[in-house]
Structure formats: structure tokens, C-alpha cells
mmCIF file of C-alpha atoms in Angstrom:
data_model
loop_
_atom_site.group_PDB
_atom_site.id
_atom_site.type_symbol
_atom_site.label_atom_id
_atom_site.label_comp_id
_atom_site.label_asym_id
_atom_site.label_seq_id
_atom_site.Cartn_x
_atom_site.Cartn_y
_atom_site.Cartn_z
ATOM 1 C CA MET A 208 99.486 100.159 88.965
ATOM 2 C CA GLU A 209 98.144 98.918 92.128
ATOM 3 C CA VAL A 210 100.345 96.886 92.404
ATOM 4 C CA GLY A 211 97.848 96.629 90.862
ATOM 5 C CA SER A 212 97.860 96.199 93.452
ATOM 6 C CA HIS A 213 97.849 98.557 90.624
ATOM 7 C CA HIS A 214 98.611 98.560 90.079
ATOM 8 C CA SER A 215 97.737 98.285 93.597
ATOM 9 C CA ASP A 216 98.185 95.380 95.215
ATOM 10 C CA ARG A 217 98.713 97.400 93.149
ATOM 11 C CA GLY A 218 97.327 96.267 95.432
ATOM 12 C CA GLY A 219 98.456 93.285 96.208
ATOM 13 C CA GLY A 220 98.374 89.792 97.964
ATOM 14 C CA ARG A 221 98.170 86.228 96.589
ATOM 15 C CA ARG A 222 96.576 82.739 96.476
ATOM 16 C CA ARG A 223 93.999 81.244 98.953
ATOM 17 C CA ARG A 224 90.824 80.749 100.889
ATOM 18 C CA ALA A 225 91.637 81.871 104.389
ATOM 19 C CA ARG A 226 90.512 79.536 107.121
ATOM 20 C CA THR A 227 91.062 79.905 110.827
ATOM 21 C CA GLY A 228 94.470 78.323 110.347
ATOM 22 C CA THR A 229 95.730 80.961 107.936
ATOM 23 C CA ARG A 230 99.024 82.361 109.181
ATOM 24 C CA VAL A 231 99.050 86.096 109.811
ATOM 25 C CA ILE A 232 102.118 87.905 108.547
ATOM 26 C CA ALA A 233 102.491 90.549 111.233
ATOM 27 C CA PRO A 234 104.735 93.585 111.730
ATOM 28 C CA SER A 235 105.755 92.508 115.201
ATOM 29 C CA ARG A 236 109.179 92.015 116.759
ATOM 30 C CA ARG A 237 108.843 88.302 116.159
ATOM 31 C CA CYS A 238 108.383 89.031 112.459
ATOM 32 C CA SER A 239 111.277 91.470 112.167
ATOM 33 C CA SER A 240 113.093 88.946 110.008
ATOM 34 C CA GLN A 241 110.480 89.329 107.260
ATOM 35 C CA PRO A 242 112.035 91.494 104.518
ATOM 36 C CA VAL A 243 108.930 93.491 103.647
ATOM 37 C CA TYR A 244 108.486 94.809 107.189
ATOM 38 C CA ARG A 245 112.154 95.671 107.530
ATOM 39 C CA VAL A 246 111.880 97.626 104.287
ATOM 40 C CA LEU A 247 108.720 99.417 105.406
ATOM 41 C CA LYS A 248 110.171 100.304 108.789
ATOM 42 C CA LYS A 249 113.213 101.851 107.095
ATOM 43 C CA HIS A 250 111.715 103.473 104.009
ATOM 44 C CA GLU A 251 107.962 103.782 104.656
ATOM 45 C CA PRO A 252 107.697 104.358 108.419
ATOM 46 C CA ALA A 253 104.186 105.823 108.223
ATOM 47 C CA VAL A 254 102.915 102.692 106.487
ATOM 48 C CA TYR A 255 104.767 100.516 108.963
ATOM 49 C CA GLU A 256 103.164 102.285 111.919
ATOM 50 C CA LYS A 257 99.709 101.915 110.366
ATOM 51 C CA LEU A 258 100.266 98.176 110.039
ATOM 52 C CA VAL A 259 101.510 97.905 113.621
ATOM 53 C CA ALA A 260 98.424 99.756 114.865
ATOM 54 C CA GLU A 261 96.095 97.537 112.834
ATOM 55 C CA TYR A 262 97.899 94.425 114.036
ATOM 56 C CA LYS A 263 97.365 95.514 117.633
ATOM 57 C CA THR A 264 93.679 95.914 116.827
ATOM 58 C CA PHE A 265 93.651 92.355 115.521
ATOM 59 C CA ARG A 266 95.442 91.056 118.616
ATOM 60 C CA ARG A 267 92.777 92.716 120.778
ATOM 61 C CA GLU A 268 90.239 90.749 118.712
ATOM 62 C CA GLU A 269 88.654 93.979 117.496
ATOM 63 C CA THR A 270 89.066 92.965 113.859
ATOM 64 C CA SER A 271 89.283 89.653 112.071
ATOM 65 C CA ARG A 272 92.369 87.861 110.832
ATOM 66 C CA GLU A 273 91.140 88.194 107.252
ATOM 67 C CA ASN A 274 90.529 91.932 107.654
ATOM 68 C CA PHE A 275 94.071 92.460 108.891
ATOM 69 C CA ILE A 276 95.536 90.444 106.003
ATOM 70 C CA ASN A 277 93.518 92.406 103.456
ATOM 71 C CA PHE A 278 94.417 95.720 105.124
ATOM 72 C CA ALA A 279 98.134 94.883 105.111
ATOM 73 C CA ASN A 280 98.072 93.764 101.496
ATOM 74 C CA SER A 281 96.258 96.912 100.428
ATOM 75 C CA GLU A 282 98.606 99.289 102.273
ATOM 76 C CA ILE A 283 101.783 97.580 101.063
ATOM 77 C CA ASN A 284 100.384 97.372 97.542
ATOM 78 C CA LEU A 285 99.783 101.128 97.520
ATOM 79 C CA ALA A 286 103.291 101.851 98.794
ATOM 80 C CA ALA A 287 104.792 99.620 96.109
ATOM 81 C CA THR A 288 102.676 101.224 93.404
ATOM 82 C CA GLN A 289 103.957 104.646 94.398
ATOM 83 C CA SER A 290 107.543 103.346 94.183
ATOM 84 C CA LEU A 291 107.287 101.795 90.717
ATOM 85 C CA ALA A 292 108.508 104.873 88.866
ATOM 86 C CA HIS A 293 111.992 104.634 90.385
ATOM 87 C CA ALA A 294 112.289 100.912 91.144
ATOM 88 C CA SER A 295 114.803 98.665 89.404
ATOM 89 C CA GLN A 296 113.961 96.808 86.218
ATOM 90 C CA ASP A 297 114.259 93.399 87.881
ATOM 91 C CA ALA A 298 112.024 94.416 90.800
ATOM 92 C CA VAL A 299 109.321 95.914 88.588
ATOM 93 C CA LEU A 300 109.184 93.016 86.135
ATOM 94 C CA ALA A 301 109.136 90.399 88.899
ATOM 95 C CA LEU A 302 106.200 92.146 90.562
ATOM 96 C CA MET A 303 104.361 92.614 87.266
ATOM 97 C CA LYS A 304 104.690 88.923 86.451
ATOM 98 C CA ASP A 305 103.404 88.029 89.893
ATOM 99 C CA MET A 306 100.505 90.468 89.611
ATOM 100 C CA LEU A 307 99.366 88.951 86.343
ATOM 101 C CA ALA A 308 99.426 85.465 87.867
ATOM 102 C CA THR A 309 97.383 86.728 90.813
ATOM 103 C CA ALA A 310 94.877 88.471 88.564
ATOM 104 C CA ARG A 311 94.323 85.232 86.656
ATOM 105 C CA GLN A 312 93.735 83.442 89.936
ATOM 106 C CA LEU A 313 91.228 86.085 91.033
ATOM 107 C CA GLN A 314 89.549 85.967 87.641
ATOM 108 C CA LYS A 315 88.254 82.543 88.667
ATOM 109 C CA ALA A 316 86.684 83.942 91.816
ATOM 110 C CA PRO A 317 83.006 84.937 91.864
ATOM 111 C CA GLY A 318 81.678 88.450 91.435
ATOM 112 C CA ASP A 319 83.938 91.414 90.733
ATOM 113 C CA THR A 320 86.983 90.151 92.632
ATOM 114 C CA CYS A 321 89.372 90.543 89.689
ATOM 115 C CA PHE A 322 88.022 94.017 88.911
ATOM 116 C CA ARG A 323 88.608 95.089 92.506
ATOM 117 C CA TYR A 324 92.175 93.856 92.241
ATOM 118 C CA TRP A 325 92.926 96.128 89.295
ATOM 119 C CA PHE A 326 90.787 99.069 90.479
ATOM 120 C CA PRO A 327 90.795 98.991 94.297
ATOM 121 C CA LEU A 328 89.773 102.630 94.738
ATOM 122 C CA VAL A 329 86.546 102.203 92.779
ATOM 123 C CA SER A 330 84.823 99.698 95.056
ATOM 124 C CA GLY A 331 87.492 98.680 97.522
ATOM 125 C CA PRO A 332 90.220 96.026 97.262
ATOM 126 C CA PRO A 333 89.406 92.311 96.851
ATOM 127 C CA ASP A 334 89.268 89.776 99.657
ATOM 128 C CA VAL A 335 92.815 88.553 99.111
ATOM 129 C CA ALA A 336 92.751 86.441 102.269
ATOM 130 C CA LYS A 337 89.847 84.417 100.903
ATOM 131 C CA TYR A 338 91.237 83.521 97.505
ATOM 132 C CA ILE A 339 95.034 83.663 97.662
ATOM 133 C CA GLU A 340 97.238 81.102 99.396
ATOM 134 C CA PRO A 341 99.320 82.414 102.328
ATOM 135 C CA ALA A 342 102.607 81.356 100.732
ATOM 136 C CA ALA A 343 101.707 83.237 97.561
ATOM 137 C CA GLN A 344 100.677 86.286 99.597
ATOM 138 C CA ALA A 345 104.039 86.244 101.366
ATOM 139 C CA HIS A 346 105.885 85.962 98.045
ATOM 140 C CA THR A 347 104.030 88.929 96.615
ATOM 141 C CA LEU A 348 104.737 91.036 99.690
ATOM 142 C CA GLU A 349 108.416 90.176 99.359
ATOM 143 C CA LEU A 350 108.368 91.371 95.741
ATOM 144 C CA MET A 351 106.601 94.582 96.755
ATOM 145 C CA GLY A 352 109.216 95.121 99.425
ATOM 146 C CA GLU A 353 111.962 94.844 96.829
ATOM 147 C CA VAL A 354 110.217 97.445 94.638
ATOM 148 C CA ILE A 355 110.068 99.833 97.600
ATOM 149 C CA ARG A 356 113.665 99.086 98.646
ATOM 150 C CA SER A 357 115.195 99.501 95.198
ATOM 151 C CA ALA A 358 113.345 102.766 94.575
ATOM 152 C CA ALA A 359 114.514 104.175 97.910
ATOM 153 C CA GLU A 360 118.102 102.926 97.992
ATOM 154 C CA ASP A 361 119.101 102.968 94.327
ATOM 155 C CA PRO A 362 116.439 104.966 92.460
ATOM 156 C CA SER A 363 116.280 104.598 88.704
ATOM 157 C CA PRO A 364 115.668 107.741 86.639
ATOM 158 C CA LEU A 365 112.114 108.215 85.445
ATOM 159 C CA PRO A 366 111.780 107.074 81.812
ATOM 160 C CA GLU A 367 111.114 109.779 79.251
ATOM 161 C CA PRO A 368 107.613 109.616 77.742
ATOM 162 C CA ASP A 369 109.122 109.518 74.257
ATOM 163 C CA ALA A 370 110.876 106.287 75.186
ATOM 164 C CA VAL A 371 107.586 104.436 75.601
ATOM 165 C CA LYS A 372 105.032 106.220 73.439
ATOM 166 C CA ASP A 373 105.482 104.045 70.348
ATOM 167 C CA ASN A 374 105.275 100.799 72.297
ATOM 168 C CA LEU A 375 102.222 101.974 74.222
ATOM 169 C CA ALA A 376 100.538 103.103 71.030
ATOM 170 C CA LYS A 377 101.104 99.600 69.666
ATOM 171 C CA VAL A 378 99.660 98.017 72.831
ATOM 172 C CA ILE A 379 96.593 100.257 72.767
ATOM 173 C CA ASN A 380 95.991 99.773 69.034
ATOM 174 C CA GLU A 381 96.190 95.990 69.381
ATOM 175 C CA THR A 382 93.782 96.122 72.319
ATOM 176 C CA TYR A 383 91.258 98.092 70.256
ATOM 177 C CA GLU A 384 91.693 95.687 67.349
ATOM 178 C CA GLN A 385 90.827 92.781 69.635
ATOM 179 C CA TYR A 386 88.038 94.311 71.730
ATOM 180 C CA GLY A 387 86.724 97.168 69.620
ATOM 181 C CA ALA A 388 84.786 99.877 71.440
ATOM 182 C CA ASP A 389 84.734 97.746 74.589
ATOM 183 C CA ALA A 390 88.402 98.658 75.112
ATOM 184 C CA GLN A 391 87.205 102.081 76.240
ATOM 185 C CA MET A 392 85.748 100.455 79.363
ATOM 186 C CA ILE A 393 89.101 100.500 81.108
ATOM 187 C CA ALA A 394 89.132 104.292 80.926
ATOM 188 C CA HIS A 395 85.697 104.408 82.586
ATOM 189 C CA ALA A 396 86.115 101.800 85.296
ATOM 190 C CA ASP A 397 84.238 103.945 87.809
ATOM 191 C CA ASP A 398 81.059 103.817 85.710
ATOM 192 C CA PRO A 399 78.593 101.703 87.739
ATOM 193 C CA LYS A 400 77.207 100.220 84.505
ATOM 194 C CA VAL A 401 80.551 98.943 83.238
ATOM 195 C CA ASP A 402 80.961 95.197 82.655
ATOM 196 C CA ARG A 403 83.493 94.458 85.378
ATOM 197 C CA ALA A 404 84.307 90.950 84.185
ATOM 198 C CA LYS A 405 85.131 92.300 80.735
ATOM 199 C CA VAL A 406 87.210 95.121 82.227
ATOM 200 C CA CYS A 407 89.260 92.503 84.063
ATOM 201 C CA THR A 408 89.809 90.536 80.865
ATOM 202 C CA ILE A 409 90.814 93.617 78.870
ATOM 203 C CA THR A 410 93.142 94.844 81.620
ATOM 204 C CA LEU A 411 94.898 91.476 81.695
ATOM 205 C CA SER A 412 95.259 91.659 77.927
ATOM 206 C CA VAL A 413 96.840 95.110 78.092
ATOM 207 C CA TYR A 414 99.422 94.060 80.665
ATOM 208 C CA ASP A 415 100.131 90.800 78.870
ATOM 209 C CA ARG A 416 101.015 92.884 75.834
ATOM 210 C CA ILE A 417 103.209 95.198 77.893
ATOM 211 C CA MET A 418 105.026 92.211 79.357
ATOM 212 C CA GLY A 419 105.437 90.848 75.825
ATOM 213 C CA LEU A 420 107.745 93.754 74.966
ATOM 214 C CA SER A 421 111.470 93.524 75.561
ATOM 215 C CA PRO A 422 112.369 93.541 79.282
ATOM 216 C CA ALA A 423 113.673 97.107 79.095
ATOM 217 C CA ASP A 424 110.595 98.358 77.250
ATOM 218 C CA SER A 425 108.246 96.508 79.606
ATOM 219 C CA TRP A 426 110.003 98.098 82.564
ATOM 220 C CA ARG A 427 109.775 101.589 81.071
ATOM 221 C CA ALA A 428 106.073 101.182 80.286
ATOM 222 C CA ALA A 429 105.258 99.863 83.751
ATOM 223 C CA SER A 430 107.353 102.510 85.495
ATOM 224 C CA LEU A 431 106.098 105.598 83.706
ATOM 225 C CA ASP A 432 102.845 106.647 85.388
ATOM 226 C CA ASP A 433 101.850 108.984 82.550
ATOM 227 C CA ALA A 434 102.179 106.057 80.164
ATOM 228 C CA ASP A 435 99.720 103.841 82.037
ATOM 229 C CA PRO A 436 97.144 102.952 79.352
ATOM 230 C CA LEU A 437 94.614 102.027 82.000
ATOM 231 C CA LYS A 438 94.684 105.204 84.080
ATOM 232 C CA ARG A 439 93.415 103.144 86.972
ATOM 233 C CA SER A 440 91.858 104.657 90.067
ATOM 234 C CA ARG A 441 94.717 103.698 92.327
#
């Protein structure tokens, strides 16, 4: 999910309108104490170097503060999403809980902001810097860093599909009972005619149901890519 953003992120970031005073969380030497950048430098060096290069672009005033924040959130979100399958139960569930809280915050934003959060590869990621507070962004990045770290340093075995199929069938059946044929929208998120506000609502409902399972079952469902009922474009 990009981590969220997907699920991606993802993809990923958190709570605020960014003004000129918004603090930039940068992958510089001065920020080496920030856990997420230490994790990226050790376990995702290519991502780390991309963030350093983009930060230098920002420092040369060739891109805006908000653009750098959104770029960093998107890249870290993607890296975390790709690590979900082998991350620890605690790391995955903490990030999932945070993602749902962020999605609800973005659901209040105008336009298709929430949709972009769940499906960043369809129309691009949301403007996290505009709607998510810096402290919440930093917290989310810390959680993403822990997903990446746990998957790299103490990888959990990939859950067997049979271990989640019954729970996912229950989640999907309950979603169809609530939303009827509209539930199919989440499988066709790239359709330009889709109701993006409704897709956001249905996606939240699906993940609420997943998080309503036992912790172990929630973790298995969130970790197993083939079990993702949304099949998001992440």
C-alpha cells in the first residue's frame, strides 16, 4: 500500500498547510540524527541519494520548499511500501494506523487529495505539505523508517496466501454489502470517470475492516501484496 503511501505514502506524509515557516526535514549532515534518514542511508542508499540531490536543488532555490517535502514523502512512502511484506507486525500496524488517520485528514481537503493519497501513481501524490502538519509528517516518516529498518534487519517471512484468504474474503464481502456495485470502483481507480471521493471513502472502509481483525491477521493482510483487495496503482 502506498504507504499508501500505499499504500504509498504509501505514500506518505502528515498534517498541515505549509507556510513559509514550515520546517524542512532534510537529509543533510545536520539532520543525521533523524532516524528515517539514517535508515535510508544504510538500507536504501539509492533513495537517500535521490533525496540528497533534491535537497541540494531546494537549497539552490531551484525548487520550492513544498515541492521538496512532497518529493521526500513520496519517495520514502514508496520505499516503505516495498518493505511491508517483510516488516515486523508492530511496524506495519503502527504505520497502517497512522495512514488511516492521515487519509481521514486528507478526506477533508478539497478536490481529489484523498484519492491521490491512496493511488499516487494514477494522478500523482497529494500535496502533503499543504494539508499535513510538520510534526505529523515527521512522525509518519519515522514510522516508515521503522518499516524499512525492520524488513532489512530482521525480515519476517512472507505470509502464506491461505493464511489470509478467509479474512480478506470477509472484508471484501462486507464492503460489497455496504457499497454494492460501487465497491468495484477501487479496482478501476485509473478510470478517468471514477468518483474519486467515493473511492476514497470505500478504500478507508476496506482498511478499517482489515485493521478490525486481530493484530496478527491485520498484519498478514497488510503485508501480503497478493492479498491487497485494492490492487492500487502504487
